[in-house]
Amino acid sequence: MKKTYYVYENSSTNPYFNLALEEYLLKNKLHSNYFLLWQNENTVVIGRNQNVVAEVDEQFATEHKIHIARRMTGGGAVYHDLGNQNYSFITDYLPGKNSTNKHFAFPIIKALNSLGIPAEYSGRNDIIVGDRKVSGMAQRVYKNRLLHHGCILFDTDLLMMKNVLKGKQRTDHRSVKSIDRRVSNLKNFVQDRITLEDFKRCSVEALCAEAEVQSLKLDAKDLFEYFGSERIKCL
C-alpha cells in the first residue's frame, strides 16, 4: 500500500515564516507525510550550530537587504534567492529505511532526469550534474519524526552568494576558483527550455510514482498562534 504525501506549494517568500512552517509541521503531526515546495527572498540560512559572525558578512548583508535566518538542521550556511527552489520532506523516522539523504534525493533526481538533466547523487550529500553541485541537502530527526530539505540552484546569483558567505571568501584566489568551479546553476545546462515550474511539476509527478499525493491546505493563523508573531520574526 502506497503512503500518502500531502503536497504544499508555499507562496510565501518570507524566510522566517517558511522555516517556522517546517518546524510546525515537524513537531505537529497533522498528517504523516509532507512534501513542501518553497522559495525565500534574498537570505542567508545558517545551520543550527553555526556562528553568524564566522559565516556571514553582516555588513554586506545589511547593505544588500539580505535576511539572516537559522534553520533546524545542521550543515553549512547557504544563500537563497528567487533563483532557487527549496523542497522539504517531513515524515516518520524509520531508521535503516529512510534515514539517509540519498533516500530523499531519489525523487528529486528522478524529476531532473525526466527533464533531460543527467543529475546524480554525490557522496558529499549533494546532487550533481557532471562535476558541478546543483543541490545540497540536510536533515534533522525530532523524536520519531524526520525533516529532510534541500535547495536546487536554478538561476541563483552566485556572485551575491560568494560575497555574503565568508566561507566563499578566500584570500587565496585559487580557493575561490575551486568553489566557483564546483557550484553551478541548472540553467547553465538547460538554457531557457526548462523553468522552475517545470521542475516543481516533475518533482510532484516523481513523488506520485512512489506515493499517493494530496494537496495540503494550511491556515497561516494557526502557525502564528503556535509560535507567536515575534518568534517567527527572529527565528
XYZ file of C-alpha atoms in Angstrom:
235
model
C 0.000 0.000 0.000
C 1.364 3.395 -1.002
C 1.845 6.041 1.659
C 0.121 9.402 1.207
C 2.112 12.620 0.869
C 0.449 15.972 1.431
C 1.954 18.468 -1.013
C 2.082 22.168 -0.211
C 3.322 24.760 -2.705
C 4.097 27.619 -0.367
C 3.655 31.062 -1.936
C 5.419 32.872 0.926
C 8.965 34.113 0.281
C 9.460 35.205 3.899
C 12.324 33.055 5.245
C 11.217 33.314 8.874
C 7.704 32.143 8.078
C 8.946 29.363 5.806
C 11.395 27.945 8.339
C 8.756 28.210 11.062
C 6.347 26.281 8.852
C 8.826 23.413 8.564
C 9.241 23.330 12.335
C 5.484 23.456 12.902
C 4.803 20.517 10.576
C 7.696 18.508 12.007
C 6.551 18.942 15.608
C 2.787 18.780 14.974
C 1.750 15.597 13.224
C -1.382 16.689 11.415
C -0.515 14.119 8.726
C 2.275 11.552 8.474
C 4.000 12.764 5.310
C 4.549 16.164 3.720
C 6.310 17.455 0.631
C 6.820 21.226 0.553
C 7.956 23.443 -2.309
C 9.022 26.947 -1.344
C 11.323 29.876 -2.057
C 12.976 32.558 0.046
C 13.758 36.091 -0.971
C 17.432 37.020 -0.544
C 18.510 35.200 2.620
C 21.491 33.535 4.237
C 20.317 30.439 6.107
C 22.837 29.119 8.606
C 22.980 25.681 10.214
C 21.666 25.254 13.741
C 25.145 25.073 15.302
C 26.837 27.804 13.293
C 28.143 31.200 14.372
C 26.692 34.057 12.313
C 29.800 36.215 12.744
C 32.031 33.446 11.417
C 29.829 32.581 8.447
C 28.206 35.781 7.181
C 29.478 39.175 6.055
C 26.859 41.008 8.082
C 27.724 44.440 6.701
C 27.315 43.195 3.132
C 24.037 41.506 4.101
C 22.698 44.727 5.621
C 23.751 46.849 2.649
C 22.059 44.467 0.199
C 18.958 43.805 2.337
C 19.768 40.122 2.755
C 17.969 38.356 5.617
C 19.851 36.096 8.014
C 17.974 33.121 9.461
C 18.811 29.920 11.323
C 17.368 26.558 10.337
C 16.711 23.448 12.431
C 19.161 21.249 10.541
C 22.947 21.152 10.699
C 25.404 21.727 7.898
C 26.824 24.848 6.340
C 25.490 28.288 5.539
C 23.597 28.638 2.259
C 22.314 31.542 0.201
C 18.703 31.611 -1.017
C 17.066 33.888 -3.562
C 14.199 33.585 -6.016
C 16.533 31.878 -8.475
C 16.474 28.662 -6.492
C 13.835 26.173 -5.416
C 13.669 24.707 -1.930
C 11.998 21.408 -1.144
C 11.223 19.641 2.137
C 10.172 16.132 3.096
C 8.665 15.683 6.547
C 7.795 12.132 7.534
C 8.028 9.451 10.211
C 11.601 8.468 11.057
C 12.310 4.861 10.071
C 15.939 4.002 10.930
C 17.593 1.974 8.202
C 14.788 2.699 5.735
C 14.544 6.452 5.224
C 17.359 7.801 7.380
C 19.755 8.727 4.556
C 19.928 11.824 2.389
C 20.165 9.554 -0.641
C 16.692 8.149 0.049
C 15.070 11.570 -0.268
C 17.305 12.679 -3.129
C 15.881 9.919 -5.340
C 12.574 11.605 -6.385
C 14.387 14.927 -6.903
C 16.965 13.266 -9.150
C 14.174 11.401 -10.931
C 12.410 14.711 -11.605
C 15.592 16.263 -13.006
C 16.294 13.186 -15.124
C 12.780 13.371 -16.583
C 13.647 16.887 -17.758
C 16.692 15.566 -19.578
C 19.180 16.650 -16.899
C 21.768 13.928 -16.062
C 21.670 14.572 -12.322
C 23.023 12.044 -9.832
C 23.713 11.689 -6.133
C 27.146 12.515 -4.740
C 28.690 11.005 -1.637
C 29.028 14.550 -0.266
C 25.229 14.624 0.215
C 24.872 16.727 -2.904
C 23.062 16.381 -6.202
C 25.480 16.927 -9.066
C 25.419 17.310 -12.837
C 28.770 16.238 -14.185
C 31.250 17.600 -11.654
C 29.036 20.533 -10.622
C 26.955 20.743 -7.462
C 23.396 21.905 -8.162
C 21.772 20.993 -4.840
C 22.772 20.497 -1.227
C 20.683 18.890 1.488
C 20.411 18.433 5.247
C 18.120 16.714 7.713
C 17.047 16.568 11.341
C 15.396 13.919 13.462
C 12.965 15.172 16.104
C 11.640 12.418 18.358
C 10.156 9.953 15.850
C 9.849 12.477 13.018
C 12.304 13.435 10.286
C 12.816 16.630 8.289
C 14.863 16.484 5.098
C 15.289 19.571 2.953
C 17.383 20.769 0.065
C 17.840 23.621 -2.368
C 18.059 23.425 -6.159
C 20.283 26.087 -7.718
C 18.414 27.088 -10.867
C 19.352 30.703 -11.596
C 20.821 31.847 -8.277
C 23.026 34.939 -8.070
C 26.287 33.093 -7.394
C 28.292 36.307 -7.107
C 25.977 37.551 -4.362
C 26.304 34.166 -2.664
C 30.098 34.337 -2.762
C 30.174 37.881 -1.401
C 27.831 37.372 1.545
C 29.134 33.979 2.706
C 32.501 34.213 4.425
C 33.178 30.585 3.627
C 33.263 31.571 -0.046
C 35.649 34.487 0.535
C 39.191 33.148 0.447
C 42.406 35.132 0.471
C 43.829 32.524 -1.874
C 42.152 33.210 -5.219
C 42.670 29.584 -6.219
C 40.248 28.520 -3.490
C 37.584 30.882 -4.824
C 38.037 29.443 -8.297
C 37.711 25.937 -6.901
C 34.389 26.814 -5.259
C 33.134 28.597 -8.368
C 34.023 25.592 -10.485
C 32.186 23.117 -8.242
C 28.878 25.006 -7.846
C 26.634 25.723 -10.816
C 23.109 26.723 -11.743
C 20.875 24.261 -13.567
C 20.161 26.997 -16.085
C 23.684 26.527 -17.423
C 22.721 23.021 -18.537
C 19.237 23.686 -19.921
C 19.377 27.234 -21.345
C 15.798 28.558 -21.441
C 13.951 25.350 -22.266
C 13.149 24.459 -18.626
C 11.680 26.630 -15.869
C 11.290 26.256 -12.122
C 7.626 25.489 -12.761
C 8.709 22.502 -14.879
C 10.841 21.225 -12.014
C 8.009 21.614 -9.499
C 5.608 19.741 -11.774
C 8.064 16.909 -12.396
C 9.004 16.585 -8.719
C 5.363 16.071 -7.785
C 4.975 13.593 -10.665
C 8.033 11.677 -9.422
C 6.513 11.574 -5.948
C 3.227 10.320 -7.417
C 5.051 7.265 -8.734
C 6.019 6.334 -5.174
C 3.051 7.580 -3.133
C -0.491 8.874 -3.197
C -0.483 12.672 -3.370
C -2.985 15.126 -1.934
C -2.915 18.909 -1.686
C -2.317 20.380 1.744
C -4.267 23.417 2.895
C -2.874 25.422 5.791
C -4.120 28.357 7.789
C -1.286 30.818 8.479
C -3.185 31.918 11.579
C -2.524 28.530 13.183
C 1.199 28.962 12.680
C 1.277 32.437 14.177
C -0.756 31.258 17.150
C 1.647 28.356 17.700
C 4.878 30.368 17.606
C 3.745 33.938 18.143
C 4.486 36.573 15.527
C 7.601 37.827 17.349
C 9.127 34.337 17.417
C 8.676 33.969 13.661
C 10.380 37.312 13.048
C 13.504 36.327 14.956
C 13.965 32.647 14.096
